[in-house]
Short mmCIF file of N, CA, C and O in Angstrom, two decimals:
data_model
loop_
_atom_site.label_atom_id
_atom_site.label_comp_id
_atom_site.label_asym_id
_atom_site.label_seq_id
_atom_site.Cartn_x
_atom_site.Cartn_y
_atom_site.Cartn_z
N ALA A 1 -42.88 61.17 75.00
CA ALA A 1 -43.63 60.16 75.76
C ALA A 1 -44.71 59.46 75.24
O ALA A 1 -45.03 58.22 75.79
N LEU A 2 -45.23 59.75 74.27
CA LEU A 2 -46.50 58.99 73.68
C LEU A 2 -45.99 57.96 73.05
O LEU A 2 -46.45 56.76 73.13
N SER A 3 -44.74 58.11 72.29
CA SER A 3 -43.89 56.87 72.05
C SER A 3 -43.56 55.86 72.71
O SER A 3 -43.89 54.60 72.64
N SER A 4 -43.34 56.25 74.17
CA SER A 4 -42.93 55.11 75.21
C SER A 4 -44.52 54.73 75.97
O SER A 4 -44.00 54.02 76.54
N GLY A 5 -45.64 55.27 75.64
CA GLY A 5 -46.70 54.96 76.16
C GLY A 5 -47.05 55.60 77.69
O GLY A 5 -48.39 55.41 77.88
N ASP A 6 -46.23 56.73 77.71
CA ASP A 6 -46.60 57.71 78.76
C ASP A 6 -47.57 58.75 78.43
O ASP A 6 -47.15 59.81 78.13
N VAL A 7 -48.83 58.39 78.30
CA VAL A 7 -50.09 59.15 77.90
C VAL A 7 -50.14 60.33 78.86
O VAL A 7 -50.24 61.68 78.55
N GLU A 8 -49.96 60.28 80.16
CA GLU A 8 -50.01 61.16 81.17
C GLU A 8 -49.08 62.05 81.05
O GLU A 8 -49.18 63.19 81.09
N GLY A 9 -47.81 61.82 80.80
CA GLY A 9 -46.53 62.44 80.57
C GLY A 9 -46.84 63.30 79.31
O GLY A 9 -46.36 64.60 79.61
N TRP A 10 -47.19 62.76 78.31
CA TRP A 10 -47.60 63.45 77.39
C TRP A 10 -48.28 64.37 77.29
O TRP A 10 -48.39 65.88 76.75
N LEU A 11 -49.27 64.33 77.88
CA LEU A 11 -50.65 65.23 78.41
C LEU A 11 -49.95 66.59 79.33
O LEU A 11 -51.16 67.09 79.48
N SER A 12 -49.01 66.06 79.92
CA SER A 12 -48.68 67.16 80.99
C SER A 12 -48.63 68.52 80.55
O SER A 12 -48.88 69.36 81.21
N GLY A 13 -48.55 68.67 79.24
CA GLY A 13 -48.35 70.15 78.43
C GLY A 13 -49.46 70.61 78.13
O GLY A 13 -49.78 71.56 77.33
N PHE A 14 -50.85 69.96 78.14
CA PHE A 14 -52.08 70.38 77.85
C PHE A 14 -52.77 70.98 78.96
O PHE A 14 -52.87 70.36 80.20
N ALA A 15 -53.80 71.80 78.61
CA ALA A 15 -54.49 72.61 79.72
C ALA A 15 -55.71 71.48 80.06
O ALA A 15 -56.27 70.53 79.03
N ASP A 16 -56.40 71.84 80.98
CA ASP A 16 -57.62 71.11 81.32
C ASP A 16 -58.94 71.30 80.46
O ASP A 16 -59.43 70.13 80.34
N ASN A 17 -58.76 72.28 80.04
CA ASN A 17 -59.82 72.35 78.82
C ASN A 17 -59.62 72.30 77.58
O ASN A 17 -60.12 72.63 76.44
N ALA A 18 -58.48 71.51 77.05
CA ALA A 18 -57.69 70.98 75.51
C ALA A 18 -59.06 70.81 74.63
O ALA A 18 -59.79 69.70 75.10
N VAL A 19 -58.70 70.83 73.46
CA VAL A 19 -59.88 70.36 72.39
C VAL A 19 -58.46 69.54 71.62
O VAL A 19 -57.71 70.23 71.25
N TYR A 20 -58.91 68.40 71.04
CA TYR A 20 -57.88 67.67 70.23
C TYR A 20 -58.62 67.39 68.86
O TYR A 20 -59.99 66.97 69.01
N ILE A 21 -58.62 68.18 67.73
CA ILE A 21 -59.37 68.15 66.59
C ILE A 21 -58.63 67.62 65.27
O ILE A 21 -57.60 67.78 65.21
N TRP A 22 -59.33 66.68 64.79
CA TRP A 22 -58.75 66.28 63.43
C TRP A 22 -59.18 66.64 62.11
O TRP A 22 -60.31 67.42 62.29
N ASN A 23 -58.38 66.95 61.16
CA ASN A 23 -58.86 67.25 60.08
C ASN A 23 -60.11 66.98 59.42
O ASN A 23 -61.01 67.66 58.64
N ASN A 24 -60.73 65.86 59.79
CA ASN A 24 -61.94 65.31 59.34
C ASN A 24 -62.98 65.84 60.25
O ASN A 24 -64.29 65.62 59.61
N GLY A 25 -62.74 66.76 60.96
CA GLY A 25 -63.99 67.32 61.78
C GLY A 25 -64.27 66.68 63.15
O GLY A 25 -64.92 67.37 64.29
N ASP A 26 -63.71 65.41 63.39
CA ASP A 26 -63.52 64.70 64.57
C ASP A 26 -63.08 65.59 65.87
O ASP A 26 -61.95 66.17 65.66
N SER A 27 -63.63 65.61 66.79
CA SER A 27 -62.50 66.11 68.06
C SER A 27 -63.16 65.65 69.36
O SER A 27 -63.92 64.89 69.49
N ILE A 28 -62.06 65.68 70.50
CA ILE A 28 -62.56 65.58 71.76
C ILE A 28 -62.07 66.48 72.76
O ILE A 28 -61.16 67.12 72.21
N ALA A 29 -62.90 66.92 73.52
CA ALA A 29 -62.86 67.92 74.45
C ALA A 29 -62.47 67.55 75.61
O ALA A 29 -63.16 66.74 76.37
N GLY A 30 -61.57 68.11 76.26
CA GLY A 30 -61.06 68.04 77.91
C GLY A 30 -60.09 67.18 77.94
O GLY A 30 -60.01 66.17 77.29
N LYS A 31 -59.09 67.57 78.73
CA LYS A 31 -58.13 66.58 78.98
C LYS A 31 -58.31 65.09 79.51
O LYS A 31 -57.60 64.40 78.94
N PRO A 32 -59.36 64.97 80.38
CA PRO A 32 -59.44 63.59 80.54
C PRO A 32 -60.21 62.96 79.70
O PRO A 32 -59.64 61.50 79.40
N ALA A 33 -61.00 63.38 78.77
CA ALA A 33 -61.24 62.71 77.42
C ALA A 33 -60.13 62.21 76.27
O ALA A 33 -60.10 61.25 75.91
N ILE A 34 -59.29 63.15 76.30
CA ILE A 34 -57.94 62.92 75.33
C ILE A 34 -57.37 61.85 75.99
O ILE A 34 -56.66 61.41 75.41
N MET A 35 -57.08 62.03 77.57
CA MET A 35 -56.35 60.98 78.18
C MET A 35 -56.81 59.59 77.61
O MET A 35 -56.28 58.49 77.40
N GLU A 36 -58.31 59.53 78.01
CA GLU A 36 -58.91 58.03 78.17
C GLU A 36 -58.81 57.69 76.48
O GLU A 36 -58.38 56.62 76.21
N TYR A 37 -59.01 58.58 75.25
CA TYR A 37 -58.70 58.17 74.11
C TYR A 37 -57.44 57.55 73.74
O TYR A 37 -57.20 56.66 73.32
N TRP A 38 -56.36 58.00 74.27
CA TRP A 38 -54.74 58.03 73.81
C TRP A 38 -54.49 56.82 74.55
O TRP A 38 -53.86 56.16 74.17
N LYS A 39 -55.07 56.55 75.70
CA LYS A 39 -54.49 55.59 76.64
C LYS A 39 -55.21 54.25 76.04
O LYS A 39 -54.48 53.28 75.89
N LYS A 40 -56.56 54.35 75.63
CA LYS A 40 -57.25 53.11 75.18
C LYS A 40 -56.53 52.69 73.52
O LYS A 40 -56.14 51.72 73.31
N ARG A 41 -56.24 54.18 72.84
CA ARG A 41 -55.43 53.74 71.46
C ARG A 41 -54.11 53.04 71.89
O ARG A 41 -53.51 51.89 70.95
N ARG A 42 -53.24 53.62 72.79
CA ARG A 42 -51.99 53.07 72.95
C ARG A 42 -51.86 51.49 73.68
O ARG A 42 -51.14 50.65 73.14
N SER A 43 -52.91 51.25 74.40
CA SER A 43 -52.99 49.95 75.15
C SER A 43 -53.79 48.93 74.03
O SER A 43 -53.41 47.70 74.24
N GLU A 44 -54.53 49.01 73.33
CA GLU A 44 -55.48 48.28 72.62
C GLU A 44 -55.20 48.33 71.39
O GLU A 44 -55.65 47.45 70.47
N VAL A 45 -54.75 49.41 70.61
CA VAL A 45 -54.92 49.47 69.12
C VAL A 45 -53.34 49.71 68.58
O VAL A 45 -52.79 48.96 67.47
N ILE A 46 -52.59 50.45 69.08
CA ILE A 46 -51.26 50.68 68.56
C ILE A 46 -49.92 49.92 69.70
O ILE A 46 -50.15 49.73 70.54
N ASP A 47 -49.51 49.31 68.73
CA ASP A 47 -48.26 48.47 69.49
C ASP A 47 -46.98 49.34 69.96
O ASP A 47 -46.52 49.33 70.69
N SER A 48 -46.62 50.08 68.74
CA SER A 48 -45.72 51.06 68.77
C SER A 48 -45.92 52.26 67.74
O SER A 48 -46.46 52.12 66.81
N ILE A 49 -45.20 53.32 68.14
CA ILE A 49 -45.47 54.69 67.50
C ILE A 49 -44.09 55.18 67.61
O ILE A 49 -43.58 55.24 68.83
N ASN A 50 -43.37 55.51 66.36
CA ASN A 50 -42.27 56.28 66.47
C ASN A 50 -42.56 57.43 65.46
O ASN A 50 -43.15 57.80 64.45
N TYR A 51 -41.74 58.60 65.95
CA TYR A 51 -41.78 59.79 65.08
C TYR A 51 -40.44 60.23 64.96
O TYR A 51 -39.29 60.34 65.44
N VAL A 52 -40.24 60.54 63.48
CA VAL A 52 -38.88 60.99 62.73
C VAL A 52 -38.85 61.99 62.00
O VAL A 52 -40.12 62.47 61.09
N ASN A 53 -37.69 62.88 61.77
CA ASN A 53 -37.80 63.75 60.49
C ASN A 53 -38.73 64.94 60.71
O ASN A 53 -39.13 65.57 60.13
N ASP A 54 -38.80 64.96 62.36
CA ASP A 54 -39.75 66.22 62.59
C ASP A 54 -39.28 67.67 62.26
O ASP A 54 -38.00 67.95 62.50
N ILE A 55 -40.20 68.80 62.21
CA ILE A 55 -39.89 70.11 61.89
C ILE A 55 -40.70 70.82 62.99
O ILE A 55 -42.06 70.34 62.87
N TRP A 56 -40.24 72.01 63.48
CA TRP A 56 -40.92 72.70 64.47
C TRP A 56 -40.87 74.20 64.13
O TRP A 56 -39.79 74.64 63.91
N LEU A 57 -41.99 75.02 64.02
CA LEU A 57 -42.17 76.40 63.78
C LEU A 57 -42.76 76.97 64.78
O LEU A 57 -44.32 76.77 64.75
N ALA A 58 -42.41 77.92 65.58
CA ALA A 58 -43.35 78.59 66.61
C ALA A 58 -43.58 79.83 65.69
O ALA A 58 -42.64 80.71 65.17
N LEU A 59 -44.67 80.29 66.39
CA LEU A 59 -45.16 81.60 65.68
C LEU A 59 -46.20 82.36 66.61
O LEU A 59 -47.15 81.51 67.54
N LYS A 60 -46.42 83.44 66.45
CA LYS A 60 -47.22 84.59 67.23
C LYS A 60 -48.16 85.13 66.26
O LYS A 60 -47.92 86.07 65.51
N VAL A 61 -49.42 84.93 66.54
CA VAL A 61 -50.26 85.45 65.72
C VAL A 61 -51.01 86.78 66.38
O VAL A 61 -51.64 86.64 67.84
N ASN A 62 -50.54 87.81 66.15
CA ASN A 62 -50.80 89.35 66.82
C ASN A 62 -52.42 89.61 66.38
O ASN A 62 -53.40 90.15 67.05
N LYS A 63 -52.70 89.28 65.02
CA LYS A 63 -53.99 89.97 64.51
C LYS A 63 -54.50 88.84 63.58
O LYS A 63 -53.99 88.57 62.61
N PRO A 64 -55.59 87.78 64.17
CA PRO A 64 -55.99 86.96 63.35
C PRO A 64 -56.63 87.55 62.09
O PRO A 64 -57.18 88.77 61.69
N GLN A 65 -56.31 86.78 60.84
CA GLN A 65 -56.78 87.05 59.41
C GLN A 65 -58.34 86.69 59.58
O GLN A 65 -58.90 87.42 58.72
N GLN A 66 -59.00 85.90 60.12
CA GLN A 66 -59.97 85.51 60.12
C GLN A 66 -60.82 85.08 61.48
O GLN A 66 -59.82 84.90 62.19
N LYS A 67 -62.00 85.03 61.39
CA LYS A 67 -62.86 85.03 62.94
C LYS A 67 -62.29 83.74 63.64
O LYS A 67 -62.54 83.76 64.76
N VAL A 68 -62.29 82.68 63.00
CA VAL A 68 -62.06 81.25 63.59
C VAL A 68 -60.59 81.04 63.97
O VAL A 68 -60.15 80.21 64.49
N GLN A 69 -59.52 82.08 63.78
CA GLN A 69 -58.40 81.79 64.06
C GLN A 69 -57.82 82.62 65.55
O GLN A 69 -58.69 83.51 65.85
N ALA A 70 -57.15 81.89 66.25
CA ALA A 70 -57.00 82.28 67.53
C ALA A 70 -55.66 83.01 67.54
O ALA A 70 -54.68 82.82 67.11
N PRO A 71 -55.70 84.03 68.42
CA PRO A 71 -54.59 85.00 68.61
C PRO A 71 -53.48 84.28 69.41
O PRO A 71 -54.13 83.29 70.24
N GLY A 72 -52.49 84.64 69.62
CA GLY A 72 -51.78 83.99 70.36
C GLY A 72 -50.41 83.20 69.80
O GLY A 72 -50.02 83.27 68.71
N ILE A 73 -50.00 82.47 70.72
CA ILE A 73 -48.73 81.40 70.57
C ILE A 73 -49.26 80.10 69.85
O ILE A 73 -49.99 79.47 70.32
N TRP A 74 -48.61 79.90 68.77
CA TRP A 74 -48.82 78.70 68.14
C TRP A 74 -47.59 77.94 67.71
O TRP A 74 -46.45 78.45 67.50
N LEU A 75 -47.58 76.44 67.79
CA LEU A 75 -46.28 75.60 67.45
C LEU A 75 -46.57 74.67 66.42
O LEU A 75 -47.93 73.97 66.48
N LEU A 76 -46.17 74.76 65.28
CA LEU A 76 -46.61 74.19 64.09
C LEU A 76 -45.62 72.73 63.89
O LEU A 76 -44.34 73.22 63.93
N SER A 77 -46.04 71.67 63.80
CA SER A 77 -45.13 70.55 63.66
C SER A 77 -45.41 69.82 62.38
O SER A 77 -46.49 69.33 61.91
N TRP A 78 -44.40 68.95 61.79
CA TRP A 78 -44.24 68.15 60.51
C TRP A 78 -43.80 67.10 61.01
O TRP A 78 -42.49 67.40 61.41
N TYR A 79 -44.11 65.82 60.73
CA TYR A 79 -43.18 64.52 61.21
C TYR A 79 -43.78 63.32 60.51
O TYR A 79 -45.06 63.13 60.15
N MET A 80 -42.81 62.35 60.42
CA MET A 80 -43.40 61.33 59.49
C MET A 80 -43.23 60.13 61.16
O MET A 80 -42.66 60.23 61.74
N VAL A 81 -44.59 59.71 60.85
CA VAL A 81 -45.04 58.80 62.07
C VAL A 81 -44.92 57.16 61.27
O VAL A 81 -45.13 56.88 60.11
N ASP A 82 -44.50 56.29 62.20
CA ASP A 82 -44.23 55.05 61.87
C ASP A 82 -45.04 54.18 63.03
O ASP A 82 -44.47 54.15 64.24
N VAL A 83 -46.03 53.55 62.83
CA VAL A 83 -47.00 52.92 63.89
C VAL A 83 -47.22 51.34 63.55
O VAL A 83 -47.18 51.25 62.33
N LYS A 84 -46.86 50.49 64.43
CA LYS A 84 -47.00 49.13 64.10
C LYS A 84 -48.38 48.84 65.18
O LYS A 84 -48.38 49.29 66.36
N TYR A 85 -49.50 48.33 64.43
CA TYR A 85 -50.68 48.01 65.09
C TYR A 85 -50.74 46.73 65.73
O TYR A 85 -49.84 45.82 65.38
N LYS A 86 -51.60 46.60 66.62
CA LYS A 86 -51.60 45.36 67.34
C LYS A 86 -51.82 44.02 66.57
O LYS A 86 -51.45 42.85 66.85
N GLY A 87 -52.56 44.38 65.42
CA GLY A 87 -52.58 43.20 64.50
C GLY A 87 -51.50 42.82 63.90
O GLY A 87 -51.60 41.82 62.85
N GLY A 88 -50.46 43.46 63.69
CA GLY A 88 -49.18 43.09 63.12
C GLY A 88 -48.83 43.92 61.71
O GLY A 88 -47.79 44.15 61.61
N LYS A 89 -50.12 44.69 61.48
CA LYS A 89 -49.66 45.73 60.18
C LYS A 89 -48.79 46.88 60.90
O LYS A 89 -49.18 47.50 61.35
N GLN A 90 -48.36 47.38 59.50
CA GLN A 90 -47.54 48.89 59.98
C GLN A 90 -48.35 49.75 58.91
O GLN A 90 -48.57 50.12 57.91
N MET A 91 -47.93 51.24 59.64
CA MET A 91 -48.33 52.24 58.67
C MET A 91 -47.48 53.56 58.97
O MET A 91 -46.96 53.79 60.13
N LYS A 92 -47.14 54.14 57.82
CA LYS A 92 -46.11 55.56 57.93
C LYS A 92 -46.67 56.53 56.81
O LYS A 92 -47.24 56.16 55.94
N GLN A 93 -46.71 57.64 57.52
CA GLN A 93 -47.20 58.78 56.77
C GLN A 93 -46.75 60.03 57.45
O GLN A 93 -46.47 60.18 58.78
N TRP A 94 -46.80 61.15 56.63
CA TRP A 94 -46.33 62.34 56.98
C TRP A 94 -47.75 62.85 57.98
O TRP A 94 -48.70 62.91 57.48
N ILE A 95 -47.30 63.68 58.92
CA ILE A 95 -48.78 64.07 59.90
C ILE A 95 -48.12 65.65 60.06
O ILE A 95 -46.91 66.15 60.15
N HIS A 96 -49.51 66.47 60.00
CA HIS A 96 -48.95 68.03 60.46
C HIS A 96 -49.74 68.32 61.58
O HIS A 96 -50.99 67.97 61.71
N THR A 97 -49.38 68.76 62.69
CA THR A 97 -49.88 69.24 63.75
C THR A 97 -50.00 70.42 64.02
O THR A 97 -48.59 71.28 64.42
N ASP A 98 -50.91 71.26 64.70
CA ASP A 98 -50.76 72.87 65.13
C ASP A 98 -51.36 72.95 66.49
O ASP A 98 -52.26 72.10 66.77
N MET A 99 -50.40 73.34 67.57
CA MET A 99 -50.90 73.45 68.89
C MET A 99 -50.91 74.94 69.03
O MET A 99 -49.87 75.61 68.64
N HIS A 100 -52.31 75.16 69.65
CA HIS A 100 -52.14 76.65 70.30
C HIS A 100 -52.03 76.84 71.86
O HIS A 100 -52.50 75.83 72.53
N PHE A 101 -51.26 77.81 72.40
CA PHE A 101 -51.00 77.73 73.66
C PHE A 101 -51.58 78.74 74.43
O PHE A 101 -51.83 79.94 74.01
N ASP A 102 -52.26 78.41 75.85
CA ASP A 102 -53.06 79.43 76.46
C ASP A 102 -52.04 80.52 77.25
O ASP A 102 -50.73 80.29 77.10
N ALA A 103 -52.80 81.28 78.14
CA ALA A 103 -51.83 82.26 78.80
C ALA A 103 -50.78 81.35 79.86
O ALA A 103 -49.89 82.12 80.62
N ASN A 104 -51.12 80.20 80.12
CA ASN A 104 -50.36 79.66 81.27
C ASN A 104 -49.22 78.61 80.40
O ASN A 104 -48.94 77.78 81.39
N ASP A 105 -49.26 79.01 79.01
CA ASP A 105 -48.06 77.91 78.33
C ASP A 105 -48.70 76.57 78.18
O ASP A 105 -47.74 75.64 78.17
N LYS A 106 -49.87 76.30 78.41
CA LYS A 106 -50.49 74.84 78.25
C LYS A 106 -51.41 74.99 76.49
O LYS A 106 -51.66 75.70 76.22
N ILE A 107 -51.21 73.23 76.04
CA ILE A 107 -51.87 73.39 74.80
C ILE A 107 -53.25 73.44 75.22
O ILE A 107 -53.60 72.53 76.06
N ASP A 108 -54.16 74.33 74.78
CA ASP A 108 -55.54 74.22 74.79
C ASP A 108 -56.21 73.85 73.51
O ASP A 108 -57.55 73.60 73.47
N ARG A 109 -55.60 73.53 72.62
CA ARG A 109 -55.77 73.36 71.07
C ARG A 109 -54.90 72.88 70.33
O ARG A 109 -53.72 73.41 69.94
N ALA A 110 -55.45 71.43 69.81
CA ALA A 110 -54.12 70.70 68.96
C ALA A 110 -55.09 70.41 67.46
O ALA A 110 -56.13 69.66 67.93
N ILE A 111 -54.54 70.51 66.70
CA ILE A 111 -55.29 70.02 65.31
C ILE A 111 -54.24 69.43 64.39
O ILE A 111 -53.30 69.74 64.26
N GLN A 112 -54.91 68.00 64.34
CA GLN A 112 -53.91 67.06 63.62
C GLN A 112 -54.52 66.78 62.17
O GLN A 112 -55.60 66.43 61.98
N TYR A 113 -53.73 66.84 61.19
CA TYR A 113 -53.92 67.14 59.71
C TYR A 113 -53.15 65.49 59.24
O TYR A 113 -52.27 65.39 59.45
N ILE A 114 -54.28 64.41 59.38
CA ILE A 114 -54.00 63.25 58.90
C ILE A 114 -54.53 62.49 57.85
O ILE A 114 -55.52 62.93 57.31
N ASP A 115 -53.90 61.49 56.98
CA ASP A 115 -54.96 60.89 55.96
C ASP A 115 -55.07 59.39 56.71
O ASP A 115 -54.60 58.57 57.07
N ARG A 116 -56.48 59.44 56.76
CA ARG A 116 -57.26 58.01 57.26
C ARG A 116 -57.05 57.01 56.71
O ARG A 116 -57.09 55.69 57.30
N ALA A 117 -56.80 57.01 55.24
CA ALA A 117 -56.77 55.68 54.67
C ALA A 117 -55.77 54.83 54.85
O ALA A 117 -55.98 53.51 54.92
N PRO A 118 -54.54 55.23 55.16
CA PRO A 118 -53.47 54.32 55.40
C PRO A 118 -53.78 53.63 56.86
O PRO A 118 -53.23 52.49 57.08
N ILE A 119 -54.08 54.64 57.73
CA ILE A 119 -54.80 53.83 58.89
C ILE A 119 -55.71 52.84 59.06
O ILE A 119 -55.45 51.69 59.19
N ASN A 120 -56.87 53.27 58.00
CA ASN A 120 -57.85 52.06 57.93
C ASN A 120 -57.22 50.71 57.74
O ASN A 120 -57.68 49.81 57.54
N ALA A 121 -56.50 51.06 56.11
CA ALA A 121 -55.87 49.74 55.58
C ALA A 121 -54.74 48.97 56.48
O ALA A 121 -54.97 47.95 56.50
N ALA A 122 -54.15 49.66 57.59
CA ALA A 122 -53.49 49.04 58.52
C ALA A 122 -54.35 48.47 59.69
O ALA A 122 -53.75 47.34 60.23
N MET A 123 -55.78 48.92 59.78
CA MET A 123 -56.29 48.01 60.69
C MET A 123 -57.15 47.28 60.37
O MET A 123 -57.84 46.51 61.23
N LYS A 124 -57.22 46.88 59.22
CA LYS A 124 -58.10 45.77 58.73
C LYS A 124 -57.30 44.40 58.94
O LYS A 124 -56.29 44.44 59.05
N LYS A 125 -58.28 43.57 59.29
CA LYS A 125 -58.04 42.22 59.86
C LYS A 125 -57.64 41.22 58.16
O LYS A 125 -58.22 41.68 57.42
#
């Protein structure tokens, strides 16, 4: 859905109180804020985005090893992303995303591990 620009459809699997976190420490809290970010990104920054060679691994954490870990159902994904920006440049890289599901099977936490260097380079004018 995100590839086609359907941000609302993509976010239908998210909880209202979801948090979207990047590996650099930046985050967005709340489904409305996540929607605003991605709608703006898809309409003003990203011309097209495609995902290939995806790998998915579901797991259940019964007893967290550390206090910062959440018990419950997680879905881990790895994929190659191919992005073309509005300025005409393109970027490809592997991304890893961890998603935690709440009791209603909605994503309440998404953690995305990306390398900002290729993104920044592709966005330079």
